[in-house]
Coordinates of C-alpha atoms in Angstrom, one line a residue:
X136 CA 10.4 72.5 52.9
X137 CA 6.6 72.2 52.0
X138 CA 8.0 72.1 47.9
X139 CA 10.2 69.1 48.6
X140 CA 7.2 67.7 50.6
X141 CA 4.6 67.8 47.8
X142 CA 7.3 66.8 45.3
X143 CA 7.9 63.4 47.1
X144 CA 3.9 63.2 47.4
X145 CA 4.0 63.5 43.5
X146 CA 6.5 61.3 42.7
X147 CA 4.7 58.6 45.3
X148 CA 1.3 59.3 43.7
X149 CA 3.7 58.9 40.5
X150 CA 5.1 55.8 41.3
X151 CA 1.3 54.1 42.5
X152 CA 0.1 55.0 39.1
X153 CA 2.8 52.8 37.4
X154 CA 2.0 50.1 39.5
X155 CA -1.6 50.0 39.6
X156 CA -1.6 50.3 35.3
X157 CA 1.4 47.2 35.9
X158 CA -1.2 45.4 37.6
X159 CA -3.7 46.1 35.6
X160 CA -1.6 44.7 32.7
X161 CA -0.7 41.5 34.3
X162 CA -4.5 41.4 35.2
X163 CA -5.4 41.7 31.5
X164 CA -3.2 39.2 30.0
X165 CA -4.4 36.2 32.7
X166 CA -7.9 37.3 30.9
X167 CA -6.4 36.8 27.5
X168 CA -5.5 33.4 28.5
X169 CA -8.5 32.6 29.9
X170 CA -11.1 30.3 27.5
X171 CA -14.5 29.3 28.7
X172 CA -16.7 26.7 27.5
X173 CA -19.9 25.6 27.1
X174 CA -20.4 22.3 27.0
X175 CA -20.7 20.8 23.7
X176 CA -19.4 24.1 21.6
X177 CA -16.2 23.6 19.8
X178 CA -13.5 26.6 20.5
X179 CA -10.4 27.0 17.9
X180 CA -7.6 27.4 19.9
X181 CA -4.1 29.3 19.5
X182 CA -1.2 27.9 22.5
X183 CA 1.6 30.2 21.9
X184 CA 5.1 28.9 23.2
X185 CA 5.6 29.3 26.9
X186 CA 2.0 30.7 27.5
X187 CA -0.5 28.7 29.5
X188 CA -3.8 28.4 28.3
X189 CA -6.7 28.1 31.2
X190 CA -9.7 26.5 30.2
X191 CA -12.5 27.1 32.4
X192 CA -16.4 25.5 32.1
X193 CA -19.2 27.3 34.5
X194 CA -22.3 26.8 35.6
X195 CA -22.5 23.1 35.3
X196 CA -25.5 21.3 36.2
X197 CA -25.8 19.3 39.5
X198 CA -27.0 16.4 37.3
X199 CA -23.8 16.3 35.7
X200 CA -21.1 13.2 37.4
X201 CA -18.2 13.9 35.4
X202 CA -16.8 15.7 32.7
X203 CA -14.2 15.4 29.7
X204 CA -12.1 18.0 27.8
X205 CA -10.5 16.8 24.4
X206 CA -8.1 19.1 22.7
X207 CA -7.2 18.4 18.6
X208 CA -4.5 19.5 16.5
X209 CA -3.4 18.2 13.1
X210 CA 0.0 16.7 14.1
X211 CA 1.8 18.9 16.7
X212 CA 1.5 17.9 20.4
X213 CA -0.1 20.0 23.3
X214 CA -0.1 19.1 27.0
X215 CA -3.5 18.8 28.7
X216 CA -3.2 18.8 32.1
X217 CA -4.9 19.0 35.4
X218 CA -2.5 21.5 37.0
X219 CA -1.5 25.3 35.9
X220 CA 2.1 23.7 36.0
X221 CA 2.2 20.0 34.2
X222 CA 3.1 16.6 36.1
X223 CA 3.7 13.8 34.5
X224 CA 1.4 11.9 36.1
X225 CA -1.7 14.5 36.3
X226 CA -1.1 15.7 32.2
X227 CA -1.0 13.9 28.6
X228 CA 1.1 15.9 25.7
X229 CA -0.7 14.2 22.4
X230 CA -1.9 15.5 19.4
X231 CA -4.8 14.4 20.4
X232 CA -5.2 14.3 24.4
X233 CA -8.4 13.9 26.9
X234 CA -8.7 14.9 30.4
X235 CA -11.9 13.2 32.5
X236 CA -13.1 15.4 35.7
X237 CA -14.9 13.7 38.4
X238 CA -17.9 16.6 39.9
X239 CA -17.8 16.8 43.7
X240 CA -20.9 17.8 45.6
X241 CA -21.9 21.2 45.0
X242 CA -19.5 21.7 42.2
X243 CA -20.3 24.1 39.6
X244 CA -16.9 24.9 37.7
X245 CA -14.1 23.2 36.5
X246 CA -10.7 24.2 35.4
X247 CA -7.9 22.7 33.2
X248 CA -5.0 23.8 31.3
X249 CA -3.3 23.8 28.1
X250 CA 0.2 24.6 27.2
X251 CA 2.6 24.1 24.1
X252 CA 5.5 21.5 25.0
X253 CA 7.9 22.8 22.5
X254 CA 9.1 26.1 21.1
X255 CA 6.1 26.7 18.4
X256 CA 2.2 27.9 18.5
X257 CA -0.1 24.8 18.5
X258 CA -3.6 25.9 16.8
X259 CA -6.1 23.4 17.8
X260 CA -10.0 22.7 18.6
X261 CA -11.2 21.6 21.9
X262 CA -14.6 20.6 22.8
X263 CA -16.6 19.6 26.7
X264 CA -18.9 16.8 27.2
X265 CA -20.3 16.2 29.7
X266 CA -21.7 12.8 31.7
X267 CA -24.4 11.8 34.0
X268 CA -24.0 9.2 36.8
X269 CA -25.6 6.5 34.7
X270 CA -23.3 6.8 32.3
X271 CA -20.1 4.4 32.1
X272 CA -16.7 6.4 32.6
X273 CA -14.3 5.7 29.7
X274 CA -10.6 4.5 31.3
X275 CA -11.4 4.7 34.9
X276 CA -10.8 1.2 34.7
X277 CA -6.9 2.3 33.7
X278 CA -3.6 0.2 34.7
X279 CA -1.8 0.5 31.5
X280 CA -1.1 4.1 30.9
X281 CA 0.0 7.1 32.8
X282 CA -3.4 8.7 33.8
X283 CA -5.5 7.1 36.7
X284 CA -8.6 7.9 34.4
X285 CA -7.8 7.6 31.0
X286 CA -10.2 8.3 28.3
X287 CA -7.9 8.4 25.3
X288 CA -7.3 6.4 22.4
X289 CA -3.5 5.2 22.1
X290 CA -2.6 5.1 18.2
X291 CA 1.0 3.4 16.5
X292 CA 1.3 2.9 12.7
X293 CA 3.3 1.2 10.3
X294 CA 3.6 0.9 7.0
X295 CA 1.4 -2.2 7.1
X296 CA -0.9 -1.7 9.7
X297 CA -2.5 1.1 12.3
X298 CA -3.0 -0.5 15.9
X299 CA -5.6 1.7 18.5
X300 CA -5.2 1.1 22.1
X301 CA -7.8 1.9 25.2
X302 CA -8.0 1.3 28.9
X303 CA -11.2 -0.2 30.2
X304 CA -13.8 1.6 31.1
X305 CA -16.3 1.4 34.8
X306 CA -19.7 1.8 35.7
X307 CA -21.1 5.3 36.1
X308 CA -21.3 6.2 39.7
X309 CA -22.4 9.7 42.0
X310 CA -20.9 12.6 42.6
X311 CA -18.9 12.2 45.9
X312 CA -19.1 8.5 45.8
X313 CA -16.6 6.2 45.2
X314 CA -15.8 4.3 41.7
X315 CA -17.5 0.6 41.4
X316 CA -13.9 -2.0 42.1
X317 CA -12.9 -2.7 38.7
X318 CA -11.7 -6.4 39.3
X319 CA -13.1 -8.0 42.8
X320 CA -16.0 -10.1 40.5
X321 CA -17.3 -10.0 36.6
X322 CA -20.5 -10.4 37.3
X323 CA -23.8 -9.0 35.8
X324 CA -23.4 -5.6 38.1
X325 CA -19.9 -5.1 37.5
X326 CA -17.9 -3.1 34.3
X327 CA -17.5 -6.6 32.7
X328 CA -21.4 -5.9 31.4
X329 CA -19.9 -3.2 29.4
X330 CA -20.0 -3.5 25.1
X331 CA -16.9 -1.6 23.2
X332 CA -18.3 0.1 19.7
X333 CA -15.6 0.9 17.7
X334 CA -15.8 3.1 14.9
X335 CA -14.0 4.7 12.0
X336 CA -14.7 8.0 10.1
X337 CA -12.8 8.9 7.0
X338 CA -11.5 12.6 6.4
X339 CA -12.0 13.7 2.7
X340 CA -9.6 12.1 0.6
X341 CA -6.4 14.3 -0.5
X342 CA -7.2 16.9 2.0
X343 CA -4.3 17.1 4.8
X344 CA -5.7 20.7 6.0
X345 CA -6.7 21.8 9.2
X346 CA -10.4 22.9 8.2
X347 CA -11.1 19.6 7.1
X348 CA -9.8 17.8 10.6
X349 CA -11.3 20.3 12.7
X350 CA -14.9 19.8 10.8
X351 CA -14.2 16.1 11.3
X352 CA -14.2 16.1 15.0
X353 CA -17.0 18.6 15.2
X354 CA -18.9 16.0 13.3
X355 CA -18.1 13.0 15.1
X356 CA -16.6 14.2 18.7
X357 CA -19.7 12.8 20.3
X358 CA -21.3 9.9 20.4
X359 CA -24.5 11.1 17.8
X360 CA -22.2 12.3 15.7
X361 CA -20.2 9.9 15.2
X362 CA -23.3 7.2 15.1
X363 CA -24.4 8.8 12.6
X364 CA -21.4 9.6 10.2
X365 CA -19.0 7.4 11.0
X366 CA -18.8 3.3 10.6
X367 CA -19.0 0.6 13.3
X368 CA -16.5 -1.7 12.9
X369 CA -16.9 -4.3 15.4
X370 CA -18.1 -4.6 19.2
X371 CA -15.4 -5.6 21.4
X372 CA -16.9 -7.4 24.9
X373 CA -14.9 -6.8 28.2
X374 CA -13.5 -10.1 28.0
X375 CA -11.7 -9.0 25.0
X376 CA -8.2 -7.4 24.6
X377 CA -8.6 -3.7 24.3
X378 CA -7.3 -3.0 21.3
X379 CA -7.9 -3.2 17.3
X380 CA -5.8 -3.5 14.2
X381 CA -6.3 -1.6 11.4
X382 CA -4.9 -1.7 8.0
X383 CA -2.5 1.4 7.4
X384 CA -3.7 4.0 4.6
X385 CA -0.9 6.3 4.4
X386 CA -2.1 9.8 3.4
X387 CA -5.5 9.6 4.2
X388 CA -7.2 10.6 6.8
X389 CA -9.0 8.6 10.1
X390 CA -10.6 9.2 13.2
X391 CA -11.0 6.3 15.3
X392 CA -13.0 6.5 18.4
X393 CA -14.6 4.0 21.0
X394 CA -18.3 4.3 23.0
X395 CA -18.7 2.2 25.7
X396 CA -22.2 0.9 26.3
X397 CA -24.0 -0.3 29.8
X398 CA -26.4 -2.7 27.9
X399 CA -28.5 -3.2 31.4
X400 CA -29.1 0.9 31.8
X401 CA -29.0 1.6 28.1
X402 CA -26.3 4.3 28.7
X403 CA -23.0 5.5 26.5
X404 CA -20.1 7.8 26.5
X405 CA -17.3 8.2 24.1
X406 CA -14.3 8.0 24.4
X407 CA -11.6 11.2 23.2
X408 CA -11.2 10.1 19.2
X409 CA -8.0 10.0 17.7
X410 CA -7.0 10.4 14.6
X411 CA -4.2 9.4 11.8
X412 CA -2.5 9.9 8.1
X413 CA -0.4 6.9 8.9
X414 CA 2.6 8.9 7.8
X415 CA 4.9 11.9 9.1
X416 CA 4.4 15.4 8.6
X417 CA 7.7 16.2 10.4
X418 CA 9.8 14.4 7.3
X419 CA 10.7 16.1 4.3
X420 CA 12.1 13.5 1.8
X421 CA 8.7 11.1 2.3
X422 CA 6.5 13.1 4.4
X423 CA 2.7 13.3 4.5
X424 CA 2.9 16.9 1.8
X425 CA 5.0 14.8 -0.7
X426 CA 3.4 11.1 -0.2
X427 CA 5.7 8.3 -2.6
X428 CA 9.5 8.8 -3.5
X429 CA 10.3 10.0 -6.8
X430 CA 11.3 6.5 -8.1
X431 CA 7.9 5.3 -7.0
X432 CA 6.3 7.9 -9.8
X433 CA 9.1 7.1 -12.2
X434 CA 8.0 3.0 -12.2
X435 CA 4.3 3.6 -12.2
X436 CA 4.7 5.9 -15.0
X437 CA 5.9 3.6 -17.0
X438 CA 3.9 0.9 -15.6
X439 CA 0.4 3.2 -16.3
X440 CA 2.1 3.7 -19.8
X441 CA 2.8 -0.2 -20.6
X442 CA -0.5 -1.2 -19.4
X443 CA -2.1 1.5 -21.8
X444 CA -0.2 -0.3 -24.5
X445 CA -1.5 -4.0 -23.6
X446 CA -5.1 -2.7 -22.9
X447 CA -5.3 -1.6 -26.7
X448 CA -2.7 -3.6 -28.7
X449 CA -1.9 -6.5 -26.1
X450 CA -3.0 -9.4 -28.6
X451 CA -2.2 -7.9 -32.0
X452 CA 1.7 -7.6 -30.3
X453 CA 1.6 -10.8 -28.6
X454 CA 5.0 -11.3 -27.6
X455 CA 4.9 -7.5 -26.0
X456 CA 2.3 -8.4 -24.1
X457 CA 4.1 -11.8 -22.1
X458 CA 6.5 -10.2 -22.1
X459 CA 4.9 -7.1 -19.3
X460 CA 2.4 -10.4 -18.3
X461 CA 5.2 -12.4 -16.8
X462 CA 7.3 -9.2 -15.9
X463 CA 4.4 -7.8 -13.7
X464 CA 3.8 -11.2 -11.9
X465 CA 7.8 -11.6 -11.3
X466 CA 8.0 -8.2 -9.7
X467 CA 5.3 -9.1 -7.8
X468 CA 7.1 -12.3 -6.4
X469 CA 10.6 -11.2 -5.8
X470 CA 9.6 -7.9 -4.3
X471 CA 8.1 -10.6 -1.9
X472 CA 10.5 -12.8 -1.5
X473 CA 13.4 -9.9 -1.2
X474 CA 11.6 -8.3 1.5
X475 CA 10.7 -11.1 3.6
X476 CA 13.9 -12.7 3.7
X477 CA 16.5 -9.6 3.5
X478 CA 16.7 -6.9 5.5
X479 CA 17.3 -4.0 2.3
X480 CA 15.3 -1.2 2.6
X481 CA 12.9 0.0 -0.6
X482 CA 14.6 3.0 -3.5
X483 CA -12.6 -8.4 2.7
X484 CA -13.1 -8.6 6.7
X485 CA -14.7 -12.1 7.1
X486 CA -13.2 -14.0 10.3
X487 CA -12.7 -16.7 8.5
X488 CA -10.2 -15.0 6.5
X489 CA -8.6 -13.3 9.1
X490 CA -8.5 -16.3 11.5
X491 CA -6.9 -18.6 9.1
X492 CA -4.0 -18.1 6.1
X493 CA -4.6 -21.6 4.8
X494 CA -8.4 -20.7 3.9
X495 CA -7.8 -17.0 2.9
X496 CA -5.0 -18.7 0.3
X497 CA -6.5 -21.1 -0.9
X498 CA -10.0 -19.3 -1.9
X499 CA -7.1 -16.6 -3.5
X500 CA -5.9 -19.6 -5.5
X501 CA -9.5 -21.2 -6.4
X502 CA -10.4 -17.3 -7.9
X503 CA -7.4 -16.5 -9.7
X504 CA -8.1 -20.5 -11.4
X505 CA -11.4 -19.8 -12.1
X506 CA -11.3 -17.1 -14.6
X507 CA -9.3 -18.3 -17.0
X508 CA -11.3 -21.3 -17.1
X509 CA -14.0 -19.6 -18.1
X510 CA -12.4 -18.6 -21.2
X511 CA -11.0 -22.0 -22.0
X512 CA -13.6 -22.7 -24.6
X513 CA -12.7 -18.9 -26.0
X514 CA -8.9 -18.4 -26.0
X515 CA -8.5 -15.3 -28.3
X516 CA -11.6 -13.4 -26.3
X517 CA -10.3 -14.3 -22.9
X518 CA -6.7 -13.2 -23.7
X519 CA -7.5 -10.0 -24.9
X520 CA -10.3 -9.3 -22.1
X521 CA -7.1 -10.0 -19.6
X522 CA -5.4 -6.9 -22.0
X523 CA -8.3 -5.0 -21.4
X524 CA -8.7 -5.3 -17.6
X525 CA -4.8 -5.4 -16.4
X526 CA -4.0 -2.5 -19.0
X527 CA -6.8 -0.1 -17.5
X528 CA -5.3 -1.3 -14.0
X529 CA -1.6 -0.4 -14.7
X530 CA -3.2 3.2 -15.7
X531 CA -4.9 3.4 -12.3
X532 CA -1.6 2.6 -10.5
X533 CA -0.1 4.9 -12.2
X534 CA -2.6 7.8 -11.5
X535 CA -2.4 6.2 -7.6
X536 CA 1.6 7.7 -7.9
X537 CA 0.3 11.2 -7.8
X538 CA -3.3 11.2 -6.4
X539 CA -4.6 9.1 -3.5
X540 CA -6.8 6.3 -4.7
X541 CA -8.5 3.3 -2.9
X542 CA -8.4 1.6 -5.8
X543 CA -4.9 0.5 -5.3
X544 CA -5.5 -1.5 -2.4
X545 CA -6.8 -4.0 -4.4
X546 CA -3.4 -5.0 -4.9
X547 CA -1.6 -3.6 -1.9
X548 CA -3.5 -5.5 0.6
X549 CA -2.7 -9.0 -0.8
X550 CA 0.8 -7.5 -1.6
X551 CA 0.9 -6.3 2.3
X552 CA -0.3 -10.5 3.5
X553 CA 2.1 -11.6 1.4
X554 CA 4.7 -9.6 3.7
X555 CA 3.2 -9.5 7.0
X556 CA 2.4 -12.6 9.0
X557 CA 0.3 -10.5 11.5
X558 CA -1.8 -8.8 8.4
X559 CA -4.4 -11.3 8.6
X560 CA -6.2 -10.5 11.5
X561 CA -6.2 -6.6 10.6
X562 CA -9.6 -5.0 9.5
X563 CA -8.8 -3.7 6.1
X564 CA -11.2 -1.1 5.2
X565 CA -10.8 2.1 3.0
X566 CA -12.4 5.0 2.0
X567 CA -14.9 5.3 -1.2
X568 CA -15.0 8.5 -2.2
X569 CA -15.4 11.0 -5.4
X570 CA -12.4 10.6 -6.9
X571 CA -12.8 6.7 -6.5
X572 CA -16.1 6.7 -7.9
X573 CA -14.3 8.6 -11.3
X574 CA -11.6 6.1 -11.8
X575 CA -13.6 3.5 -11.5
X576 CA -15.1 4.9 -14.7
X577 CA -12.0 5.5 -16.1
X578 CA -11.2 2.0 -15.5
X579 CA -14.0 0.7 -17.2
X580 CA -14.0 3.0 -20.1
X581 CA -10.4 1.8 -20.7
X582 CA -10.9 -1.8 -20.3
X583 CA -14.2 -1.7 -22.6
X584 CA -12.6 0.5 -24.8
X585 CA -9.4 -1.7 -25.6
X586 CA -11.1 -5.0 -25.8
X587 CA -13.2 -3.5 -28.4
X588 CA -10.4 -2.4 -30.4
X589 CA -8.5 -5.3 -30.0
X590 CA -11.2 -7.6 -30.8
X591 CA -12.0 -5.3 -34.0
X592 CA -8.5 -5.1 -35.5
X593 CA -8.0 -9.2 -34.9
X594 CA -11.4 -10.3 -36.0
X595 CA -9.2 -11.9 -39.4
X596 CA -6.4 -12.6 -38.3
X597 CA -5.0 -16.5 -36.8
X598 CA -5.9 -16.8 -33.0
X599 CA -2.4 -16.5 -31.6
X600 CA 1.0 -15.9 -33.4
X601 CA 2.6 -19.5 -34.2
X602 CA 5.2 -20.8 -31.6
X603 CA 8.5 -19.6 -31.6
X604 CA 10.3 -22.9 -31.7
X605 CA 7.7 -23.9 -34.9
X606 CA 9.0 -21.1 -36.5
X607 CA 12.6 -22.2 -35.4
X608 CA 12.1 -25.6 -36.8
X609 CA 10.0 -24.6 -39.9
X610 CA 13.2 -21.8 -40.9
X611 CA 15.7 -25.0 -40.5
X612 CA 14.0 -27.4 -42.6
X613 CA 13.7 -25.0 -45.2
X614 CA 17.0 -23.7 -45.6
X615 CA 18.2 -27.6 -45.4
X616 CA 16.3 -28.6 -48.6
X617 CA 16.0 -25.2 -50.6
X618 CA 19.0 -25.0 -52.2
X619 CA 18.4 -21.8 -54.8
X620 CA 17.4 -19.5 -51.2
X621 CA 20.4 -17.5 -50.8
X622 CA 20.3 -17.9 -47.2
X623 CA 21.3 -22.0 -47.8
X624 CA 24.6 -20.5 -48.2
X625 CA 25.0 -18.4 -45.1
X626 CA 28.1 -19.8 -43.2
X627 CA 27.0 -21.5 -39.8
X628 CA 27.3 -19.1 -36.5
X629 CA 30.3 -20.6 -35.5
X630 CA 31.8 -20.1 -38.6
X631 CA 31.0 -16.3 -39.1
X632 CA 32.0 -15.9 -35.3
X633 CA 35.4 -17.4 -36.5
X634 CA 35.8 -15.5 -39.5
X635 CA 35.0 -12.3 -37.6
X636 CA 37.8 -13.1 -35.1
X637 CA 40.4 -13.5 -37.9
X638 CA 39.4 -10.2 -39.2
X639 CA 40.2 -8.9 -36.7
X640 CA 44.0 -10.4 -35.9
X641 CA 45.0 -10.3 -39.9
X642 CA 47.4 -7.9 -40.7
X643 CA 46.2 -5.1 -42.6
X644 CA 48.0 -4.7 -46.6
X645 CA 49.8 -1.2 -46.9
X646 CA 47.6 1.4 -48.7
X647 CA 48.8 2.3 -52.6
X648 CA 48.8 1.7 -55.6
X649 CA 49.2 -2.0 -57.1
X650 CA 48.6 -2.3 -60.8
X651 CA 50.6 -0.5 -63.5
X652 CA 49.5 2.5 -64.8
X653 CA 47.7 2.6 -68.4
X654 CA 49.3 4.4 -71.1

């Protein structure tokens, strides 16, 4: 009796160890998922599928009023949220998504949550900032979007153009007070006193790596940083729409962000930056990894190789050269007219320019007039600078195929007004980087390079070919009056043509032997 006693006191002490090392287990991996931060330190990140992340920030002063977590990734989504399990209504899933905390008295921690939506890990950077009461609060002003408090930019792109949206923003306020009333007056003490900076940083060109976007945001995810590195575009007042239009860069990289200004308490907060490629990395034919279809490379090729041939023998083969002259400028205006009127698929930021076509056209005009009047008085010189300048273009185009260049928005933006109506009010600027910077150079040395040769090797000869139809009429006189030039003799066209055709229908003699043999 007292052995079968102590045997089920062993296999009970037995069965409390398993349980407590279970516990212990389940203990551990809740720490595992468990992230603190410290406000204004960046932390990398791993969500694996069907795990929920628990960010936690501590110790937070009782000057703080509110607080915002952002959460990056290059271009898969991740849900923020406010609860351990997501609601709609109290989460974001974005790629780049922003949750703002408003501190209640005596509150010294905060906690929020991160999952993965779909069936994959989501690596990504997060970062908390935090606010005083003085401070405006980004989106609390919200009716648009899901969020009551919204501090997130809202990006869509096209081909044409990238459009950033935001919800207005209020007046800073106490902890445990309520929010300002967003739209009872717009007076002087309201949020209608609140400026809009908005600002744009460019990623390194050709770089579509995670290092690179996650050294962006730690550069410009506050509002120093990006003060300092990135570039104000414009100030939007609260009387404005909230919302800019950007031209579209596909392949390269852009954070946009807002910060909101109280001009009367000289206060700021930023908004949660977003960023872009304007193109898809989920697409595998014309994706962001293999930018341009393959008949896109084909046609510059030969473009960059026909405008290497007119940079440096344009003049000397004259015809050659109208001949890609007038076929570049009738690509240019059928692709344009086929676009805008079929529906077949394809295989400078002054307001005066955006605010009116007629103006923005008509200066176009008056510029593209004014050069070759300048080389009225010098036909020969001004021709063969044209070979010079257009050559070394098609060559950059051509390099554009395979590597990123802003260079090639010279072109693209008028190309991109000629097909969009709504293009005009779009702020179109681009990176200017290293690689720009060499084919610029490149561009020069060819252009110099060819109208030097060009004016070299035609320094003795005529100014321009003769005319065709001089030639035409010169050939005809001549063979009317010059009797002894065999060619007086040729048959006329129609006649050979005729002769030719009864050739052909005249029966054929039967092969042999016709004359009589010689003795």
């Amino acid at each position: 009796m007292s052995r079968w006693m102590w045997s089920q006191r062993l296999l009970l002490l037995l069965l409390l160890l398993l349980l407590l090392l279970i516990s212990e287990g389940e203990v551990q991996a809740q720490v595992e998922n468990r992230v603190t931060f410290l406000p204004g330190t960046f932390q990398n990140i791993n969500v694996s599928q069907n795990e929920t992340v628990q960010a936690v920030v501590t110790r937070i002063p009782a000057e703080v009023a509110f607080i915002t977590l952002q959460f990056h990734t290059l271009h898969r989504n991740a849900t923020l949220s406010y609860t351990r399990v997501p609601d709609p209504s109290r989460s974001l899933t974005a790629v780049d998504s922003g949750l703002l905390s408003a501190l209640q008295n005596g509150q010294t921690s905060l906690s929020l949550f991160l999952s993965s939506p779909n069936e994959e890990t989501v690596p990504g950077t997060g970062v908390i900032l935090s606010y005083s009461s003085a401070e405006p609060v980004p989106g609390a002003c919200n009716i648009e979007f899901s969020l009551d408090v919204d501090p997130n930019l809202y990006i869509r792109y096209n081909l044409y153009e990238t459009t950033i949206r935001f919800a207005p923003a209020n007046l800073g306020y106490e902890r445990g007070q309520s929010p300002p009333a967003c739209d009872t007056s717009t007076g002087s003490s309201t949020r209608w006193r609140l400026l809009y900076d908005v600002y744009q940083y460019f990623l390194p060109e050709n770089d579509l790596s995670e290092s690179s976007l996650f050294a962006g945001f730690q550069a410009v995810a506050d509002m120093r940083g990006m003060m300092a590195s990135g570039r104000l575009v414009t100030t939007l007042k609260s009387t404005d729409k909230t919302s800019m239009v950007f031209s579209s860069i596909p392949g390269q990289g852009v954070i946009y962000s807002v910060i909101v200004r109280d001009p009367a308490l000289n206060t700021s907060a930023s908004y949660v930056p977003a960023h872009t490629y304007a193109c898809s990395f989920a697409s595998t034919l014309d994706g962001c990894q293999t930018l341009g279809k393959i008949s896109t490379k084909v046609f510059f090729t030969i473009a960059g190789l026909a405008g290497l041939f007119v940079c440096f023998f344009g003049h000397r083969f004259f015809k050659c050269e109208l001949f890609c002259m007038g076929f570049s400028f009738a690509a240019f205006f059928f692709f344009v007219l086929i676009t805008r009127t079929t529906q077949l698929d394809y295989d400078g930021d002054l307001d005066v320019f955006r605010n009116s076509d007629v103006v923005f056209w008509v200066t176009f005009c008056c510029i593209m007039v004014t050069f070759p009047l300048v080389f009225v008085r010098w036909p020969r010189e001004g021709n063969i600078t044209t070979c010079g300048i257009v050559g070394a273009y098609a060559v950059i185009l051509a390099v554009n195929a395979y590597i990123y260049t802003s260079l090639s928005y010279i072109t693209l933006n008028i190309l991109k007004r000629f097909l969009n109506s709504n293009f005009s009010a779009v702020f179109t600027d681009v990176p200017f980087q290293i690689i720009d910077y060499a084919l610029i150079t490149v561009w020069v040395v060819l252009g110099v390079c060819g109208v030097v040769l060009q004016l070299y090797r035609e320094r003795s000869r005529p100014f321009f070919p003769p005319s065709p139809y001089l030639m035409w009429l010169q050939e005809r006189e001549r063979r009317k009056t010059n009797v002894l030039d065999p060619s007086h003799h040729v048959p006329s066209l129609p006649g050979r043509l005729l002769e030719r055709a009864r050739q052909l229908v005249r029966r054929r003699e039967p092969a042999g032997e016709h004359t009589p043999l010689l003795l």
